[in-house]
């Protein structure tokens, strides 16, 4: 069992696994939060990597207000997936509109990744809200990249800390999202490959975390493409062993706020006859660094 902690602003934090995730009680996200609560949440996010808020009533406007306390919001590359009137809020859904088109990103993120790591300034965090959730499956699994880094033998930590991963959205889309309509040239042009350190220092906690993912890191800069790819896949699998993972089973009204700087995540399968409707915002972060 993991003991709860109470923050100075009165939030209760209950750890959800050995390395990642805490449930937060004592806050209503449909109302503005205080500076003291914001401070405590910012630190709790950096420490636990994932914050779970249950039983929240969170219309898109409030979802935007809460998210924007943590930084600038970034909409999805594919603008047709936005919630009407709220370009910063994206639907993650298997629901179709009356023209038969998908309203949101379908089967998104089924392979381990850190959100939008293919940008120069990747996302600090993402906030996903459950509106309609299938009765089983469709979990989101989170892995602590702090725990992965700390579990590596010292020589491997050092080697990894000298490398840079190549993060490539077009490669990702053409490899894993072949069920969707192809990207347009304009969409492709928005996301050329970028490199980031394979180990990054978290700007709030100052801890080091592995920053490579099977889903979005194509390979490693400066070494053979196939060899780099094997290293990425091997590291990603090492990092996502069950002891480093928390699996979130969704209920409507859950808001889950994860830190992309120190966790990876993926969605799990579910029976597609059930409706799934989630709304997501993403908060832009800083350029990854290691010191
Ligand atoms: Fe994601």
mmCIF file of C-alpha atoms and ligand atoms in Angstrom:
data_model
loop_
_atom_site.group_PDB
_atom_site.id
_atom_site.type_symbol
_atom_site.label_atom_id
_atom_site.label_comp_id
_atom_site.label_asym_id
_atom_site.label_seq_id
_atom_site.Cartn_x
_atom_site.Cartn_y
_atom_site.Cartn_z
ATOM 1 C CA UNK A 1 0.000 0.000 0.000
ATOM 2 C CA UNK A 2 1.086 3.525 -0.743
ATOM 3 C CA UNK A 3 0.263 6.142 1.872
ATOM 4 C CA UNK A 4 -1.640 9.269 0.808
ATOM 5 C CA UNK A 5 -0.075 12.704 1.089
ATOM 6 C CA UNK A 6 -1.847 15.987 1.764
ATOM 7 C CA UNK A 7 -0.429 19.064 0.018
ATOM 8 C CA UNK A 8 -0.254 22.511 1.644
ATOM 9 C CA UNK A 9 -3.287 23.637 -0.392
ATOM 10 C CA UNK A 10 -5.296 20.699 0.974
ATOM 11 C CA UNK A 11 -5.224 18.277 -1.945
ATOM 12 C CA UNK A 12 -5.042 14.585 -1.122
ATOM 13 C CA UNK A 13 -2.663 12.591 -3.344
ATOM 14 C CA UNK A 14 -3.081 8.826 -3.351
ATOM 15 C CA UNK A 15 -0.369 6.947 -5.280
ATOM 16 C CA UNK A 16 -1.767 4.453 -7.793
ATOM 17 C CA UNK A 17 1.276 2.230 -8.331
ATOM 18 C CA UNK A 18 4.913 1.873 -7.272
ATOM 19 C CA UNK A 19 6.329 4.390 -9.755
ATOM 20 C CA UNK A 20 3.651 6.354 -11.561
ATOM 21 C CA UNK A 21 0.233 7.924 -11.019
ATOM 22 C CA UNK A 22 -1.663 9.526 -8.144
ATOM 23 C CA UNK A 23 -5.357 10.143 -7.650
ATOM 24 C CA UNK A 24 -6.117 13.706 -6.569
ATOM 25 C CA UNK A 25 -9.045 14.387 -4.241
ATOM 26 C CA UNK A 26 -10.405 17.650 -2.906
ATOM 27 C CA UNK A 27 -10.662 19.731 -6.068
ATOM 28 C CA UNK A 28 -13.483 20.703 -8.447
ATOM 29 C CA UNK A 29 -11.998 21.401 -11.867
ATOM 30 C CA UNK A 30 -15.108 23.161 -13.146
ATOM 31 C CA UNK A 31 -14.151 26.118 -10.938
ATOM 32 C CA UNK A 32 -11.022 28.281 -11.196
ATOM 33 C CA UNK A 33 -8.144 26.839 -9.168
ATOM 34 C CA UNK A 34 -6.067 28.924 -6.743
ATOM 35 C CA UNK A 35 -2.381 29.720 -7.225
ATOM 36 C CA UNK A 36 -1.595 27.447 -4.268
ATOM 37 C CA UNK A 37 -3.486 24.536 -5.877
ATOM 38 C CA UNK A 38 -1.778 25.234 -9.188
ATOM 39 C CA UNK A 39 1.618 25.147 -7.499
ATOM 40 C CA UNK A 40 0.851 21.855 -5.763
ATOM 41 C CA UNK A 41 -0.517 20.243 -8.938
ATOM 42 C CA UNK A 42 2.511 21.347 -10.938
ATOM 43 C CA UNK A 43 4.823 19.629 -8.462
ATOM 44 C CA UNK A 44 2.615 16.571 -8.044
ATOM 45 C CA UNK A 45 2.555 16.148 -11.827
ATOM 46 C CA UNK A 46 6.357 16.241 -11.995
ATOM 47 C CA UNK A 47 6.618 13.758 -9.130
ATOM 48 C CA UNK A 48 3.908 11.222 -10.023
ATOM 49 C CA UNK A 49 3.847 11.681 -13.812
ATOM 50 C CA UNK A 50 0.076 11.100 -13.971
ATOM 51 C CA UNK A 51 -2.718 12.781 -11.983
ATOM 52 C CA UNK A 52 -6.199 11.251 -11.936
ATOM 53 C CA UNK A 53 -9.248 13.373 -11.026
ATOM 54 C CA UNK A 54 -12.475 11.374 -10.643
ATOM 55 C CA UNK A 55 -16.103 12.488 -10.982
ATOM 56 C CA UNK A 56 -15.433 15.818 -12.692
ATOM 57 C CA UNK A 57 -18.022 17.775 -14.657
ATOM 58 C CA UNK A 58 -15.854 19.379 -17.308
ATOM 59 C CA UNK A 59 -17.402 21.111 -20.335
ATOM 60 C CA UNK A 60 -14.889 22.088 -23.074
ATOM 61 C CA UNK A 61 -14.616 25.706 -21.861
ATOM 62 C CA UNK A 62 -13.593 24.619 -18.346
ATOM 63 C CA UNK A 63 -11.294 21.943 -19.732
ATOM 64 C CA UNK A 64 -9.522 24.719 -21.680
ATOM 65 C CA UNK A 65 -9.353 27.065 -18.654
ATOM 66 C CA UNK A 66 -7.856 24.440 -16.359
ATOM 67 C CA UNK A 67 -5.359 23.199 -18.975
ATOM 68 C CA UNK A 68 -4.232 26.726 -19.894
ATOM 69 C CA UNK A 69 -3.027 27.297 -16.315
ATOM 70 C CA UNK A 70 -0.096 25.018 -17.165
ATOM 71 C CA UNK A 71 0.992 26.570 -20.491
ATOM 72 C CA UNK A 72 -0.055 27.359 -24.054
ATOM 73 C CA UNK A 73 -2.489 24.873 -25.621
ATOM 74 C CA UNK A 74 -1.834 23.225 -28.969
ATOM 75 C CA UNK A 75 -4.584 21.765 -31.180
ATOM 76 C CA UNK A 76 -4.287 18.520 -33.173
ATOM 77 C CA UNK A 77 -2.342 18.599 -36.456
ATOM 78 C CA UNK A 78 -5.537 17.361 -38.091
ATOM 79 C CA UNK A 79 -7.924 20.257 -37.516
ATOM 80 C CA UNK A 80 -11.091 18.327 -38.506
ATOM 81 C CA UNK A 81 -10.842 16.450 -35.160
ATOM 82 C CA UNK A 82 -11.418 19.604 -33.050
ATOM 83 C CA UNK A 83 -14.483 20.166 -30.874
ATOM 84 C CA UNK A 84 -16.689 22.769 -32.578
ATOM 85 C CA UNK A 85 -15.869 26.235 -31.267
ATOM 86 C CA UNK A 86 -12.821 24.960 -29.357
ATOM 87 C CA UNK A 87 -9.846 24.523 -31.705
ATOM 88 C CA UNK A 88 -7.627 23.535 -28.735
ATOM 89 C CA UNK A 89 -9.870 20.604 -27.754
ATOM 90 C CA UNK A 90 -9.550 17.400 -29.789
ATOM 91 C CA UNK A 91 -11.954 14.484 -29.900
ATOM 92 C CA UNK A 92 -10.449 11.050 -29.416
ATOM 93 C CA UNK A 93 -13.354 8.909 -30.508
ATOM 94 C CA UNK A 94 -14.695 6.062 -32.632
ATOM 95 C CA UNK A 95 -17.996 7.917 -33.187
ATOM 96 C CA UNK A 96 -19.080 8.996 -36.691
ATOM 97 C CA UNK A 97 -21.075 12.121 -37.590
ATOM 98 C CA UNK A 98 -24.276 11.983 -39.663
ATOM 99 C CA UNK A 99 -22.173 12.069 -42.859
ATOM 100 C CA UNK A 100 -20.445 8.887 -41.699
ATOM 101 C CA UNK A 101 -17.106 10.640 -41.037
ATOM 102 C CA UNK A 102 -15.041 10.030 -37.914
ATOM 103 C CA UNK A 103 -15.456 12.998 -35.568
ATOM 104 C CA UNK A 104 -12.110 12.416 -33.924
ATOM 105 C CA UNK A 105 -8.841 10.561 -33.902
ATOM 106 C CA UNK A 106 -9.723 6.842 -33.933
ATOM 107 C CA UNK A 107 -7.471 4.106 -32.584
ATOM 108 C CA UNK A 108 -5.083 6.850 -31.528
ATOM 109 C CA UNK A 109 -1.889 6.060 -29.663
ATOM 110 C CA UNK A 110 -2.098 2.254 -29.482
ATOM 111 C CA UNK A 111 1.696 2.068 -29.425
ATOM 112 C CA UNK A 112 3.874 3.498 -26.652
ATOM 113 C CA UNK A 113 4.674 7.187 -27.115
ATOM 114 C CA UNK A 114 5.069 10.594 -25.517
ATOM 115 C CA UNK A 115 2.635 13.078 -27.084
ATOM 116 C CA UNK A 116 3.857 15.062 -30.067
ATOM 117 C CA UNK A 117 7.516 14.390 -29.357
ATOM 118 C CA UNK A 118 8.018 15.090 -33.080
ATOM 119 C CA UNK A 119 7.845 18.834 -32.394
ATOM 120 C CA UNK A 120 10.840 20.972 -31.463
ATOM 121 C CA UNK A 121 8.877 21.928 -28.343
ATOM 122 C CA UNK A 122 6.935 18.759 -27.478
ATOM 123 C CA UNK A 123 3.983 18.684 -25.149
ATOM 124 C CA UNK A 124 4.492 19.236 -21.431
ATOM 125 C CA UNK A 125 1.329 17.363 -20.686
ATOM 126 C CA UNK A 126 -1.993 16.173 -21.983
ATOM 127 C CA UNK A 127 -5.386 16.260 -20.282
ATOM 128 C CA UNK A 128 -7.854 13.599 -21.374
ATOM 129 C CA UNK A 129 -11.471 13.662 -20.214
ATOM 130 C CA UNK A 130 -13.837 10.707 -20.422
ATOM 131 C CA UNK A 131 -17.326 11.496 -21.778
ATOM 132 C CA UNK A 132 -18.348 8.017 -22.960
ATOM 133 C CA UNK A 133 -16.171 5.044 -22.051
ATOM 134 C CA UNK A 134 -16.575 1.407 -23.137
ATOM 135 C CA UNK A 135 -17.450 -0.917 -20.208
ATOM 136 C CA UNK A 136 -14.136 -2.734 -20.565
ATOM 137 C CA UNK A 137 -10.847 -2.236 -22.376
ATOM 138 C CA UNK A 138 -9.795 1.142 -23.773
ATOM 139 C CA UNK A 139 -7.527 1.647 -20.765
ATOM 140 C CA UNK A 140 -4.668 4.093 -20.938
ATOM 141 C CA UNK A 141 -1.386 2.629 -19.709
ATOM 142 C CA UNK A 142 1.375 4.863 -18.378
ATOM 143 C CA UNK A 143 5.051 4.022 -17.876
ATOM 144 C CA UNK A 144 7.462 5.955 -15.659
ATOM 145 C CA UNK A 145 10.497 6.979 -17.659
ATOM 146 C CA UNK A 146 12.206 8.053 -14.437
ATOM 147 C CA UNK A 147 11.921 4.477 -13.185
ATOM 148 C CA UNK A 148 13.237 3.140 -16.504
ATOM 149 C CA UNK A 149 16.264 5.435 -16.408
ATOM 150 C CA UNK A 150 17.012 4.609 -12.786
ATOM 151 C CA UNK A 151 16.741 0.854 -13.432
ATOM 152 C CA UNK A 152 19.398 0.910 -16.172
ATOM 153 C CA UNK A 153 22.945 -0.198 -15.377
ATOM 154 C CA UNK A 154 25.204 2.886 -14.985
ATOM 155 C CA UNK A 155 27.149 2.238 -18.211
ATOM 156 C CA UNK A 156 23.928 2.063 -20.223
ATOM 157 C CA UNK A 157 22.585 5.216 -18.610
ATOM 158 C CA UNK A 158 25.737 7.008 -19.628
ATOM 159 C CA UNK A 159 25.640 5.736 -23.190
ATOM 160 C CA UNK A 160 21.982 6.624 -23.593
ATOM 161 C CA UNK A 161 22.586 10.105 -22.182
ATOM 162 C CA UNK A 162 24.996 10.794 -25.063
ATOM 163 C CA UNK A 163 22.475 9.903 -27.810
ATOM 164 C CA UNK A 164 19.669 11.741 -29.596
ATOM 165 C CA UNK A 165 16.475 10.155 -30.860
ATOM 166 C CA UNK A 166 14.879 11.001 -34.217
ATOM 167 C CA UNK A 167 11.151 11.678 -33.717
ATOM 168 C CA UNK A 168 9.164 11.452 -36.937
ATOM 169 C CA UNK A 169 5.381 11.900 -37.257
ATOM 170 C CA UNK A 170 5.126 11.126 -40.981
ATOM 171 C CA UNK A 171 7.001 7.838 -40.462
ATOM 172 C CA UNK A 172 4.726 7.082 -37.472
ATOM 173 C CA UNK A 173 1.545 7.794 -39.456
ATOM 174 C CA UNK A 174 2.640 5.754 -42.463
ATOM 175 C CA UNK A 175 3.724 2.856 -40.213
ATOM 176 C CA UNK A 176 0.957 2.681 -37.597
ATOM 177 C CA UNK A 177 -2.061 4.666 -38.819
ATOM 178 C CA UNK A 178 -2.646 3.060 -42.194
ATOM 179 C CA UNK A 179 -6.387 2.687 -41.398
ATOM 180 C CA UNK A 180 -6.800 6.488 -41.622
ATOM 181 C CA UNK A 181 -6.933 8.641 -44.703
ATOM 182 C CA UNK A 182 -3.404 9.589 -45.844
ATOM 183 C CA UNK A 183 -1.889 12.848 -44.573
ATOM 184 C CA UNK A 184 -2.047 15.765 -46.964
ATOM 185 C CA UNK A 185 1.206 17.379 -48.100
ATOM 186 C CA UNK A 186 0.334 20.424 -45.983
ATOM 187 C CA UNK A 187 -0.098 18.206 -42.869
ATOM 188 C CA UNK A 188 3.195 16.453 -43.623
ATOM 189 C CA UNK A 189 4.990 19.779 -43.984
ATOM 190 C CA UNK A 190 3.944 20.745 -40.444
ATOM 191 C CA UNK A 191 5.952 17.910 -38.875
ATOM 192 C CA UNK A 192 9.425 17.306 -40.329
ATOM 193 C CA UNK A 193 11.563 14.910 -38.216
ATOM 194 C CA UNK A 194 13.331 16.428 -35.178
ATOM 195 C CA UNK A 195 15.942 15.090 -32.765
ATOM 196 C CA UNK A 196 15.823 15.231 -28.958
ATOM 197 C CA UNK A 197 18.146 13.924 -26.246
ATOM 198 C CA UNK A 198 17.449 10.235 -25.495
ATOM 199 C CA UNK A 199 17.557 11.116 -21.785
ATOM 200 C CA UNK A 200 16.073 14.402 -20.603
ATOM 201 C CA UNK A 201 16.180 16.358 -17.375
ATOM 202 C CA UNK A 202 12.737 17.186 -16.051
ATOM 203 C CA UNK A 203 12.606 20.981 -15.652
ATOM 204 C CA UNK A 204 10.538 20.832 -12.422
ATOM 205 C CA UNK A 205 11.784 17.719 -10.596
ATOM 206 C CA UNK A 206 15.339 17.918 -12.083
ATOM 207 C CA UNK A 207 15.272 14.102 -12.352
ATOM 208 C CA UNK A 208 16.412 12.329 -15.500
ATOM 209 C CA UNK A 209 13.987 10.349 -17.639
ATOM 210 C CA UNK A 210 14.402 8.211 -20.763
ATOM 211 C CA UNK A 211 12.963 10.070 -23.753
ATOM 212 C CA UNK A 212 12.564 7.495 -26.525
ATOM 213 C CA UNK A 213 9.396 5.723 -27.594
ATOM 214 C CA UNK A 214 8.685 2.811 -29.878
ATOM 215 C CA UNK A 215 5.813 4.718 -31.507
ATOM 216 C CA UNK A 216 7.334 8.084 -32.342
ATOM 217 C CA UNK A 217 11.125 7.689 -32.192
ATOM 218 C CA UNK A 218 12.063 6.331 -35.603
ATOM 219 C CA UNK A 219 15.754 5.761 -34.841
ATOM 220 C CA UNK A 220 18.891 7.292 -33.288
ATOM 221 C CA UNK A 221 20.885 10.115 -34.821
ATOM 222 C CA UNK A 222 24.350 9.339 -36.185
ATOM 223 C CA UNK A 223 24.170 5.531 -36.118
ATOM 224 C CA UNK A 224 22.914 2.933 -38.583
ATOM 225 C CA UNK A 225 19.132 3.303 -39.050
ATOM 226 C CA UNK A 226 18.281 -0.336 -38.265
ATOM 227 C CA UNK A 227 20.632 -0.504 -35.302
ATOM 228 C CA UNK A 228 19.175 2.744 -33.950
ATOM 229 C CA UNK A 229 15.661 1.407 -34.412
ATOM 230 C CA UNK A 230 16.506 -1.772 -32.464
ATOM 231 C CA UNK A 231 17.927 0.288 -29.627
ATOM 232 C CA UNK A 232 14.748 2.416 -29.486
ATOM 233 C CA UNK A 233 12.479 -0.635 -29.470
ATOM 234 C CA UNK A 234 14.586 -2.435 -26.873
ATOM 235 C CA UNK A 235 14.645 0.612 -24.586
ATOM 236 C CA UNK A 236 10.932 1.242 -25.029
ATOM 237 C CA UNK A 237 10.167 -2.385 -24.093
ATOM 238 C CA UNK A 238 12.496 -2.223 -21.104
ATOM 239 C CA UNK A 239 10.737 0.949 -19.925
ATOM 240 C CA UNK A 240 7.246 -0.518 -20.196
ATOM 241 C CA UNK A 241 7.682 -3.650 -18.092
ATOM 242 C CA UNK A 242 4.681 -4.148 -15.798
ATOM 243 C CA UNK A 243 6.480 -2.943 -12.656
ATOM 244 C CA UNK A 244 6.930 0.517 -14.223
ATOM 245 C CA UNK A 245 3.345 0.816 -15.473
ATOM 246 C CA UNK A 246 -0.025 2.062 -14.192
ATOM 247 C CA UNK A 247 -3.083 1.099 -16.251
ATOM 248 C CA UNK A 248 -6.012 3.496 -15.998
ATOM 249 C CA UNK A 249 -9.506 1.998 -16.338
ATOM 250 C CA UNK A 250 -11.737 4.862 -17.478
ATOM 251 C CA UNK A 251 -15.048 5.986 -16.021
ATOM 252 C CA UNK A 252 -17.072 8.872 -17.464
ATOM 253 C CA UNK A 253 -16.116 12.016 -15.552
ATOM 254 C CA UNK A 254 -12.429 11.099 -15.213
ATOM 255 C CA UNK A 255 -9.850 13.687 -16.113
ATOM 256 C CA UNK A 256 -6.346 12.292 -16.435
ATOM 257 C CA UNK A 257 -3.458 14.749 -16.671
ATOM 258 C CA UNK A 258 -0.153 13.179 -17.665
ATOM 259 C CA UNK A 259 3.343 14.549 -17.907
ATOM 260 C CA UNK A 260 4.897 13.746 -21.280
ATOM 261 C CA UNK A 261 8.352 14.718 -19.995
ATOM 262 C CA UNK A 262 8.663 11.709 -17.682
ATOM 263 C CA UNK A 263 6.064 9.167 -18.879
ATOM 264 C CA UNK A 264 5.028 7.302 -22.010
ATOM 265 C CA UNK A 265 1.542 5.984 -22.586
ATOM 266 C CA UNK A 266 -0.581 3.902 -24.901
ATOM 267 C CA UNK A 267 -4.230 3.060 -25.396
ATOM 268 C CA UNK A 268 -5.402 -0.553 -25.124
ATOM 269 C CA UNK A 269 -7.865 -2.433 -27.331
ATOM 270 C CA UNK A 270 -11.613 -2.490 -26.813
ATOM 271 C CA UNK A 271 -14.711 -3.823 -28.503
ATOM 272 C CA UNK A 272 -15.440 -1.273 -31.207
ATOM 273 C CA UNK A 273 -19.212 -1.816 -30.985
ATOM 274 C CA UNK A 274 -19.091 0.398 -27.868
ATOM 275 C CA UNK A 275 -18.957 4.161 -28.231
ATOM 276 C CA UNK A 276 -15.862 5.872 -26.947
ATOM 277 C CA UNK A 277 -15.799 9.629 -26.698
ATOM 278 C CA UNK A 278 -12.956 11.489 -25.029
ATOM 279 C CA UNK A 279 -11.872 15.115 -25.187
ATOM 280 C CA UNK A 280 -8.234 16.077 -25.002
ATOM 281 C CA UNK A 281 -6.171 19.215 -24.603
ATOM 282 C CA UNK A 282 -2.402 19.357 -24.839
ATOM 283 C CA UNK A 283 -0.082 21.859 -23.186
ATOM 284 C CA UNK A 284 3.089 22.871 -24.951
ATOM 285 C CA UNK A 285 6.354 22.445 -23.069
ATOM 286 C CA UNK A 286 9.982 23.494 -23.393
ATOM 287 C CA UNK A 287 12.597 22.109 -25.690
ATOM 288 C CA UNK A 288 13.981 18.926 -24.046
ATOM 289 C CA UNK A 289 17.452 19.241 -22.533
ATOM 290 C CA UNK A 290 19.855 17.195 -20.428
ATOM 291 C CA UNK A 291 22.153 18.597 -17.741
HETATM 292 FE FE1 LIG B 1 -1.034 10.050 -26.761
#
